[in-house]
Amino acid sequence: MRLCGHLLPVGVLLLAGPPGWAWVPNHCRPPIEAVCNFVCDCRDCSDEAQCGYHGALPAPDTPFACDFEQDSCGWRDISTSGYSWLRGRAGAERESPGPHSDHTLGTDLGWYVAVGTHRGKEVATAALRSPVLREAAPTCQLRLWHYAASGADAAELRLELTHGAETLTLWQSSGPWGPGWQELVVATGRIQGDFRMTFFATRNATHRGAVALDDVVFWGCGLPTPQAHCALGHHHCQNGACVEPHQLCDGEDNCGDSSDESPPACSHHMATDFETGLGPWSHSEGWARNRSTGGPGCPTWPRRDHSRNSARGSFLVSVAEPSAPAILSSPEFQASGSHNCSLTFYHYLHGSEDGCLQLFLQTHGPSAPQVPILLRRRHGELGAAWVRDRVDIRSEHPFQILLAGQTGPGGVVGLDDLILSDHCKPVPEVSSPAPGLLAPAPGPQPPGLQPQDFCEPGHLSCGDLCVPPEQLCDFQQQCGGGEDEQECGKGQTEVGGAPFLQALPTAGARQRLRGHSVPATVAGTTDFESPEAGGWEDASVGQLQWGRLPAQEGRGLGTDARGAVTGHFLSLQRAWGQLTAEARVLTPALGPSGPHCKLHMAYYFHSHSQGFLALVVVEGSSRELVWQAGGSSSEGWKVHTVLLGARCRPFRLEFVGLVDLDRPGQQGAGVDDVTLKDCSPTESTKEDAEVSCNFERDTCGWHTGHLTDAHWHRAKSRGPGYDHTTGQGYYMLLDPTDPPARGPGAHLLTQPQTPAAPQECLSFWYHLYGPQIGTLRLVMRQEGEAEKHLWSRSGTQGNHWHQAWATLHHQLASGAKYQLLFEGLRNGYHGSMALDDLAVRPGPCWAPDHCSFEDSACGFSSGTQGLWRRQANATGHAAWGPHTDHTTETAQGHYMVVDTSPQALPRGHVASLTSEKHRPLAQPACLTFWYHLSIHNPGTLRVHVEEAARQQVLSITAHGGFAWRLGNVDVQAEQAWRVVFEAVAAGVEHSYIALDDLLLQDGPCPRPASCDFEAGLCGWSPLPWPRPGGYSWDWSSGATPSRYSQPPVDHTLGTEAGHFALFETGVLGPGGQVAWLRSQPLLATEASCLRFWYHMGFPEHFYKGELRVLLGSARGQLVVWGVGGHLRHQWLEGQVEVASAEEFQIVFEATLGGQPALGPIALDDVEYLAGQQCQLPAPSHGSRHSAGIHHQRPVDTPRDPGSHTAPPAQHCPSPGHAEAPAPTCTDCHTTCLGQSSPINKHAGPPAPCCLRPVSCAATSWEAAVEPPDCFAWGCAWGQLPQLSDSSDRKEAGVTARVRGARRQTPTTPGATAMAQARQAPQHRAPCSPHLAGGSAHLLGLGASDKLRRNTSGLVVAGSWAAGAACRPLPTAKVPVPPEGRLETEVTWCHDAPEQVTGGQS
């Protein structure tokens, strides 16, 4: 069989495809050597599938990548210790030790590969290996993102490359690593033949962190493919590939067959690879020829040479200090005349920002050598890679090339593969210069680092002052002439195309400039007219670099930003590097900066879609993107301002750019007139003292911190986001999705403030909303003291603004200032935090309405004895108290506890805990709290309300357990009042009483586990499960704008203003993640009834959402009810009879039955009737329902015009025609239960339920109402006679007959049932339960229920005495809306078919 591609003639095979893609017919089967070689040999790129990256055909200039979203891309775990790599997702594991989100999507729906915590007692290593890869190009780079959770002892991470018999360690680190995902970039170099990559994670027995990998990318790894013809000037390799002219004889196999480096092509070049010696070069002290093997073991030491890409290869290396740089000298060359003597060399700068390599030209005039001229300078950290560079020299005199290297502590400078072109001709028989004769003085160096006569090394001398390095570039002038802010480590500019080259030639000349002749300039301003370029220094390693450019040479511009034809600006230019495509230019170390620090700049940017121009702030290992050009434009210069804000020292600014200078269209990028303004940390304005703020004008005295790349933003009300002040104004928002940020949190803080009174009250409004939100915390910093946590909230607080306040305590005598800080720490990526209407006033605040004790005791006082104390059990060694708190359900959470053991509190003695004063109440309120009693009898917990006098309102005496329990008291107080908790000891050893989560809400206290959600969640806990990174039920209303879909009205009030509990399942994704809403612990019961109303808003044909009811106890969990469906715009009633022999909790569980689907699940009017059985229809033959049999009834809510309400998800089979014989009752009954209630079955035989449907008449209709177990309603409830006009609506009467249905009389005295029907479309076909034209529902109303308004009008309920003879009720007058809905009263009589009438007006 003829193989595709590789057996075809080259002329047929190659049809001018782009590099990295060789066209061949589809369904090809290339030979093994063409698989996983970073080149798509097949049209569908199937030969590159499962190669450690995706096999999708990449666009030009795009890499091969694996994000682990679909599969492992061929990466395979080869661990042997039982400690292994697995593909995972934060949302897929209940207790995943990995990150809370992946790097690709930034959410917990994204995938990565990870290893879990090591639970063994021995060192273990997990190994993740790539498939066999082939033929990496010299430019090949592997980029990946890794996550390493901190632990007691750092794990070791290692990346190895195995090629033949040699294994190279490309990267190795034992940390510490920063928070979140960290990027790793490793150059592989040219690799011939097969190789593998292996990532190792090694743990010791004490490390408990997790390691994860994501977004593995191979950049520039494919060799060029054969081409029929090469571009003009390009070299045609022997294998048909094309390479650029400068790639000939550059020491790298760019062709793939080494023909560009063959002796015939490069015979006239003089190459030194240091394998056997220095060749024609000579060196001073400081340079040493060395190998990776046998090196000092320094982590920054080169791990391989460049020539052989092997640890056994040789190179030149130096660790010389700035005071004594290492010099490497070339032989003396003849004058080059009109030709270029070109030196290509590979350098290595790693481990220190002070590393520096300089290339000087030493010319020899007729009489004496001239002062060395700096031609190239590379400075700073360039990474653990060999970087190519080239210098072209034209000289009319004989000359030498000098390479000077120096570095700082821990740094290394290296050289390899020095290649001189054929026009570099040595002078015959030249003798070596006397030592020191040609050695130049140390070249230009960062400010203050040259040795001075009287200043310490590293200090800057200005006049009689020595400025330490930490005060350089700190935006505060120390020197009289501002030298410490003018120099700032300024780099050198360019001559003849090389970046930043025109340098001060000697230290002496530089010192003279320092002392006298430096002109005064505006600190922090750079117009790039000066050769020093304002201290901006290029750090590029690819084919682009930043350089100072005359305006006339600008691509299509012609002027600088000020319109000057003779001006200069910073521009992207071609370079000789071979690695990363983008170009980087950085400032020296800056800071600290103040909150008003801004960068003003002019820029231009014109590029293809792959190009970009951005500003990054570099702080240690973190890189924060603070600005990016909005899009390519050919309109010339633009002006922009970037707020940098308050930052710690040291930080650096970095412009990063990428354009394709070879494409047509004058592509390019440039920067000019860069000004740093108001950056001094002492800079202040009158607004800085404005703590009170509604954010309508600006942010007042508040500014954003830079904890991570997540930030607070001043936002305008729109869509689901709205402010508190007016609903249309501004507020401060922390939204992790806009822009996408990966950091764990953000700071919003003030400048230092002077207190106005010993006590001040800070009040504010906050908004915490979303299924996966974290913690909002208020902190006060005071000079000379530790941070004080004043207030915090965790988890969703509902889709509403809430008010909170905290008292600020000051010591006025000390004169110390204070600073306020709001810290937003997120738990995921679904939700947002907001702040508005902050206000400070003198005096203390009222006692808070909510207290979790997480940050403070909330002003509670335990008297002089101090028996109550705030504690957490994080260490596990607390003498007494619960193992976890109630707020966070972790050992790190806090609560208040009192030891009631005899030695701490004798029998009968009392320990009091008294609150601060609460504000007077305008209406009755409910105070809820959670308490925990020890297993051993602790005594009695008494609750008092103290207004004018103390009144006991609750007493709890019981043995405890392992659970927190909910207590509540009704409070009415027209004056300021306090709450007092008293612990009365019983004299029992090892006993205690604990309190947590106090909450004061308007309205009376609800019954246990019952809630209409109008004032909140009533003790139902929405804590994310599993924690952390789980999801929470929320609290909202139809009238509140939300980014999540939700019911338009609640069930309680039937209006937009009503509230409900809500969960949006679209955030779950696949993997079985759930969200729980849990009740308080409930006492054991033989039979109790749980009633509730639920709403599932899923699109039709998407049976995704599932709602379950679980009973949780010490024995485990039991599912007692469940439903899945897509009913739209309907509230449905559910009820379930529960029984438990021990204490238990009710759990509502929301989950998905399949792939992600957007849709809300809502709950309302949850009612728990302790000791009461649910009122279900009586089964025939005396059978009874078991616990868990559930009953659901629907009621409509308004729909959009043109929409229709789908019938319940499960139905009895349709008879198909009105006259058709009805199916047997047994079949119908069984089918209904089998479809609708797979969990719970009837204990006894089925009851008769299937009755014959009838045709729908114009003015009267009849219905066969089935028992609720079938979950189906007759067609008459789904259709109404068409009411053609308003007169019909006013006068037409409707009679409903219930034939042949036997129903139990409601046991609740005075109970009625109301039928509510909606007009259906004009269907005259026989009725069918599956007819999608409309629906009808039954509402049950007890005698004690209040009249409630629903969306269609008034619900009018009559009443009758239990056991009384059946009699018709008076006709109810109910308004009928235009859509034709009517409401009818129905009276059910015990065991007797009844005819009931309904009226309309």
Coordinates of N, CA, C and O in Angstrom, one line a residue, residues 813-912:
A813 N -4.1 59.3 72.6 CA -2.9 59.8 73.2 C -1.6 59.4 72.4 O -0.6 60.1 72.4
S814 N -1.7 58.3 71.8 CA -0.5 57.8 71.1 C -0.3 58.5 69.8 O 0.9 58.5 69.2
G815 N -1.3 59.2 69.2 CA -1.2 59.9 68.0 C -1.1 59.0 66.8 O -0.7 59.4 65.7
A816 N -1.3 57.7 67.0 CA -1.1 56.7 65.9 C -2.3 56.8 64.9 O -3.4 57.1 65.2
K817 N -1.9 56.7 63.6 CA -2.9 56.7 62.6 C -3.4 55.3 62.3 O -2.8 54.3 62.8
Y818 N -4.5 55.2 61.6 CA -5.0 53.9 61.3 C -5.4 53.8 59.8 O -5.5 54.8 59.1
Q819 N -5.5 52.6 59.3 CA -5.8 52.4 57.9 C -6.9 51.3 57.9 O -6.8 50.3 58.6
L820 N -7.9 51.5 57.0 CA -9.0 50.5 56.9 C -8.8 49.7 55.6 O -8.3 50.3 54.6
L821 N -9.1 48.5 55.7 CA -8.9 47.6 54.5 C -10.1 46.6 54.4 O -10.4 45.9 55.3
F822 N -10.7 46.6 53.2 CA -11.6 45.6 52.9 C -10.9 44.5 52.0 O -10.3 44.9 51.0
E823 N -11.0 43.3 52.4 CA -10.3 42.2 51.7 C -11.3 41.2 51.2 O -12.1 40.7 52.0
G824 N -11.4 41.1 49.9 CA -12.2 40.1 49.3 C -11.5 38.9 48.9 O -10.5 38.9 48.1
L825 N -11.8 37.7 49.6 CA -11.1 36.5 49.3 C -12.1 35.5 48.7 O -13.1 35.2 49.3
R826 N -11.9 35.1 47.5 CA -12.9 34.3 46.8 C -12.7 32.8 47.0 O -11.6 32.3 47.3
N827 N -13.8 32.1 46.9 CA -13.8 30.6 47.0 C -14.0 30.0 45.6 O -14.1 28.8 45.6
G828 N -14.2 30.8 44.6 CA -14.5 30.2 43.3 C -14.6 31.3 42.3 O -14.1 32.5 42.5
Y829 N -15.3 31.1 41.2 CA -15.4 32.0 40.1 C -16.9 32.3 39.8 O -17.1 32.9 38.7
H830 N -17.8 32.0 40.6 CA -19.2 32.2 40.3 C -19.8 33.1 41.4 O -20.2 32.6 42.5
G831 N -19.8 34.4 41.2 CA -20.4 35.3 42.2 C -19.6 36.6 42.2 O -18.5 36.7 41.5
S832 N -20.1 37.6 42.9 CA -19.4 38.8 43.0 C -19.6 39.5 44.4 O -20.5 39.1 45.1
M833 N -18.7 40.4 44.7 CA -18.7 41.1 45.9 C -18.9 42.6 45.6 O -18.3 43.1 44.6
A834 N -19.6 43.4 46.4 CA -19.7 44.8 46.1 C -19.8 45.5 47.5 O -20.3 45.0 48.5
L835 N -19.4 46.8 47.4 CA -19.5 47.7 48.6 C -20.1 49.1 48.1 O -19.9 49.5 47.0
D836 N -20.8 49.7 49.0 CA -21.4 51.0 48.7 C -21.7 51.7 50.0 O -21.9 51.1 51.0
D837 N -21.9 53.0 49.9 CA -22.4 53.9 51.0 C -21.6 53.7 52.3 O -22.2 53.3 53.3
L838 N -20.3 53.9 52.3 CA -19.5 53.8 53.5 C -19.6 55.1 54.2 O -19.6 56.2 53.6
A839 N -19.7 55.1 55.5 CA -19.9 56.3 56.3 C -19.2 56.1 57.7 O -19.3 55.0 58.3
V840 N -18.5 57.1 58.2 CA -17.9 57.1 59.5 C -18.5 58.2 60.3 O -18.6 59.4 59.8
R841 N -18.8 57.9 61.5 CA -19.3 59.0 62.5 C -18.7 58.7 63.8 O -18.3 57.6 64.2
P842 N -18.6 59.8 64.7 CA -18.0 59.6 66.0 C -19.0 58.8 66.9 O -20.2 58.7 66.7
G843 N -18.3 58.1 67.8 CA -19.1 57.3 68.7 C -19.2 55.8 68.3 O -18.9 55.5 67.2
P844 N -19.6 55.0 69.3 CA -19.7 53.5 69.0 C -20.9 53.2 68.1 O -21.8 53.9 68.0
C845 N -20.8 52.0 67.5 CA -21.9 51.5 66.7 C -22.9 50.7 67.7 O -22.5 50.4 68.8
W846 N -24.1 50.5 67.2 CA -25.0 49.5 67.8 C -24.4 48.2 67.7 O -23.5 47.9 66.9
A847 N -24.9 47.3 68.5 CA -24.4 45.9 68.4 C -24.8 45.4 67.0 O -25.9 45.7 66.5
P848 N -24.0 44.5 66.4 CA -24.3 44.1 65.1 C -25.5 43.1 65.1 O -25.7 42.4 66.0
D849 N -26.1 43.1 63.9 CA -27.3 42.2 63.8 C -26.8 40.8 63.5 O -27.6 39.9 63.6
H850 N -25.6 40.6 63.1 CA -25.1 39.3 62.8 C -23.7 39.2 63.4 O -22.9 40.1 63.3
C851 N -23.4 38.0 64.0 CA -22.1 37.8 64.6 C -21.7 36.4 64.4 O -22.4 35.5 64.9
S852 N -20.6 36.1 63.8 CA -20.1 34.8 63.6 C -18.9 34.5 64.4 O -18.4 33.3 64.4
F853 N -18.4 35.5 65.1 CA -17.2 35.4 66.0 C -15.9 35.0 65.2 O -14.9 34.7 65.8
E854 N -16.0 35.1 63.9 CA -14.8 34.8 63.1 C -13.7 35.8 63.3 O -12.5 35.4 63.3
D855 N -14.0 37.0 63.5 CA -13.0 38.1 63.5 C -12.9 38.8 64.9 O -11.9 39.4 65.2
S856 N -14.0 38.7 65.7 CA -13.9 39.3 67.0 C -15.1 38.8 67.8 O -15.9 37.9 67.3
A857 N -15.2 39.3 69.0 CA -16.3 38.9 69.9 C -17.5 39.7 69.7 O -18.5 39.6 70.5
C858 N -17.5 40.6 68.7 CA -18.6 41.4 68.4 C -19.1 42.3 69.5 O -20.3 42.6 69.7
G859 N -18.2 42.7 70.4 CA -18.6 43.5 71.5 C -19.2 42.8 72.7 O -19.5 43.4 73.7
F860 N -19.3 41.5 72.7 CA -19.8 40.7 73.8 C -18.8 40.8 75.0 O -17.6 40.7 74.8
S861 N -19.4 40.9 76.2 CA -18.6 41.0 77.4 C -18.9 39.9 78.3 O -20.1 39.5 78.5
S862 N -17.9 39.3 78.9 CA -18.1 38.2 79.8 C -17.9 38.6 81.2 O -17.7 37.7 82.1
G863 N -17.9 39.9 81.5 CA -17.8 40.4 82.9 C -16.3 40.3 83.4 O -15.4 40.1 82.6
T864 N -16.2 40.5 84.6 CA -14.8 40.6 85.2 C -14.2 39.2 85.3 O -13.0 39.1 85.3
Q865 N -15.0 38.2 85.4 CA -14.4 36.8 85.4 C -13.9 36.3 84.1 O -12.9 35.6 84.1
G866 N -14.5 36.8 83.0 CA -14.0 36.4 81.7 C -14.1 34.9 81.5 O -13.2 34.3 80.9
L867 N -15.2 34.3 81.9 CA -15.3 32.8 81.8 C -15.6 32.4 80.3 O -15.2 31.3 79.9
W868 N -16.4 33.2 79.6 CA -16.7 33.0 78.2 C -15.4 33.4 77.4 O -14.8 34.5 77.7
R869 N -15.0 32.6 76.5 CA -13.9 33.0 75.6 C -14.1 32.6 74.2 O -14.8 31.7 73.9
R870 N -13.5 33.4 73.3 CA -13.6 33.1 71.9 C -12.4 32.2 71.5 O -11.3 32.5 71.8
Q871 N -12.7 31.2 70.8 CA -11.6 30.2 70.5 C -12.0 29.5 69.2 O -13.1 29.5 68.7
A872 N -10.9 28.9 68.7 CA -11.0 27.9 67.6 C -10.3 26.6 68.0 O -9.5 26.6 68.9
N873 N -10.6 25.6 67.3 CA -10.0 24.3 67.7 C -9.1 23.8 66.6 O -9.0 22.7 66.2
A874 N -8.4 24.8 65.9 CA -7.5 24.5 64.7 C -6.4 23.5 65.1 O -6.0 22.7 64.3
T875 N -5.9 23.6 66.3 CA -4.8 22.8 66.7 C -5.2 21.4 67.2 O -4.4 20.5 67.2
G876 N -6.5 21.3 67.4 CA -7.0 20.0 67.9 C -6.7 19.7 69.4 O -7.0 18.7 69.9
H877 N -6.2 20.7 70.1 CA -5.8 20.5 71.5 C -6.5 21.4 72.4 O -6.1 21.7 73.5
A878 N -7.7 22.0 72.0 CA -8.5 22.8 72.9 C -9.0 22.0 74.1 O -9.4 20.8 73.9
A879 N -8.9 22.5 75.3 CA -9.2 21.8 76.5 C -10.7 21.4 76.4 O -11.1 20.3 76.9
W880 N -11.5 22.3 75.9 CA -13.0 22.0 75.8 C -13.5 22.7 74.6 O -12.9 23.6 74.1
G881 N -14.7 22.3 74.3 CA -15.4 23.0 73.1 C -15.6 22.1 71.9 O -14.9 21.0 71.8
P882 N -16.4 22.5 71.0 CA -16.7 21.7 69.8 C -15.4 21.6 69.0 O -14.6 22.5 69.0
H883 N -15.3 20.5 68.2 CA -14.2 20.4 67.3 C -14.2 21.4 66.1 O -13.2 21.7 65.6
T884 N -15.4 21.7 65.7 CA -15.6 22.7 64.6 C -16.6 23.8 65.0 O -17.4 23.5 65.9
D885 N -16.5 24.9 64.4 CA -17.5 25.9 64.6 C -18.7 25.7 63.7 O -18.7 24.8 62.9
H886 N -19.7 26.5 63.8 CA -20.9 26.4 63.0 C -20.8 27.2 61.7 O -21.3 26.8 60.6
T887 N -20.1 28.3 61.7 CA -20.0 29.2 60.6 C -19.4 28.5 59.4 O -19.9 28.4 58.3
T888 N -18.2 28.0 59.6 CA -17.4 27.4 58.5 C -17.3 25.9 58.6 O -16.9 25.3 57.6
E889 N -17.8 25.4 59.7 CA -17.8 23.9 59.9 C -16.4 23.4 59.7 O -16.1 22.3 59.2
T890 N -15.4 24.1 60.2 CA -14.0 23.7 60.2 C -13.4 23.9 61.5 O -13.9 24.7 62.4
A891 N -12.2 23.3 61.8 CA -11.5 23.5 63.0 C -10.9 24.9 63.1 O -10.6 25.3 64.2
Q892 N -10.8 25.6 62.0 CA -10.3 26.9 62.0 C -11.3 28.0 62.4 O -11.0 29.1 62.7
G893 N -12.6 27.6 62.4 CA -13.6 28.6 62.7 C -13.7 28.9 64.2 O -13.3 28.1 65.0
H894 N -14.3 30.1 64.5 CA -14.3 30.5 65.9 C -15.7 30.5 66.5 O -16.7 30.6 65.7
Y895 N -15.8 30.4 67.8 CA -17.1 30.5 68.5 C -16.8 30.9 69.9 O -15.6 31.1 70.3
M896 N -17.8 31.2 70.7 CA -17.7 31.5 72.1 C -18.0 30.3 72.9 O -19.0 29.6 72.6
V897 N -17.3 30.0 74.0 CA -17.4 28.8 74.8 C -17.1 29.1 76.2 O -16.3 30.0 76.5
V898 N -17.8 28.4 77.1 CA -17.6 28.5 78.5 C -17.4 27.1 79.1 O -18.1 26.2 78.7
D899 N -16.4 27.0 79.9 CA -16.1 25.7 80.6 C -17.0 25.6 81.8 O -16.9 26.4 82.7
T900 N -17.9 24.6 81.8 CA -18.8 24.4 83.0 C -18.4 23.3 83.9 O -19.2 22.8 84.7
S901 N -17.1 22.9 83.8 CA -16.6 21.9 84.7 C -16.5 22.5 86.1 O -16.4 23.7 86.3
P902 N -16.6 21.6 87.2 CA -16.7 22.2 88.5 C -15.5 23.1 88.9 O -15.6 24.1 89.6
Q903 N -14.3 22.7 88.4 CA -13.1 23.5 88.8 C -13.2 24.9 88.1 O -12.5 25.9 88.6
A904 N -13.9 25.0 87.0 CA -14.0 26.3 86.3 C -15.2 27.1 86.7 O -15.2 28.3 86.9
L905 N -16.3 26.4 86.9 CA -17.6 27.0 87.3 C -18.4 26.0 88.2 O -19.0 25.1 87.7
P906 N -18.3 26.3 89.5 CA -19.0 25.3 90.4 C -20.5 25.2 90.1 O -21.1 26.0 89.5
R907 N -21.0 24.1 90.6 CA -22.4 23.8 90.4 C -23.3 24.9 90.9 O -23.1 25.5 91.9
G908 N -24.3 25.4 90.0 CA -25.2 26.5 90.3 C -24.6 27.8 90.1 O -25.4 28.8 90.1
H909 N -23.3 28.0 89.8 CA -22.8 29.3 89.5 C -23.1 29.7 88.0 O -23.3 28.8 87.2
V910 N -23.1 31.0 87.8 CA -23.5 31.5 86.5 C -22.4 32.2 85.8 O -21.7 33.0 86.5
A911 N -22.2 32.0 84.5 CA -21.3 32.8 83.6 C -22.1 33.5 82.6 O -22.9 32.9 81.8
S912 N -22.0 34.8 82.6 CA -22.9 35.6 81.7 C -22.0 36.1 80.5 O -20.9 36.5 80.6

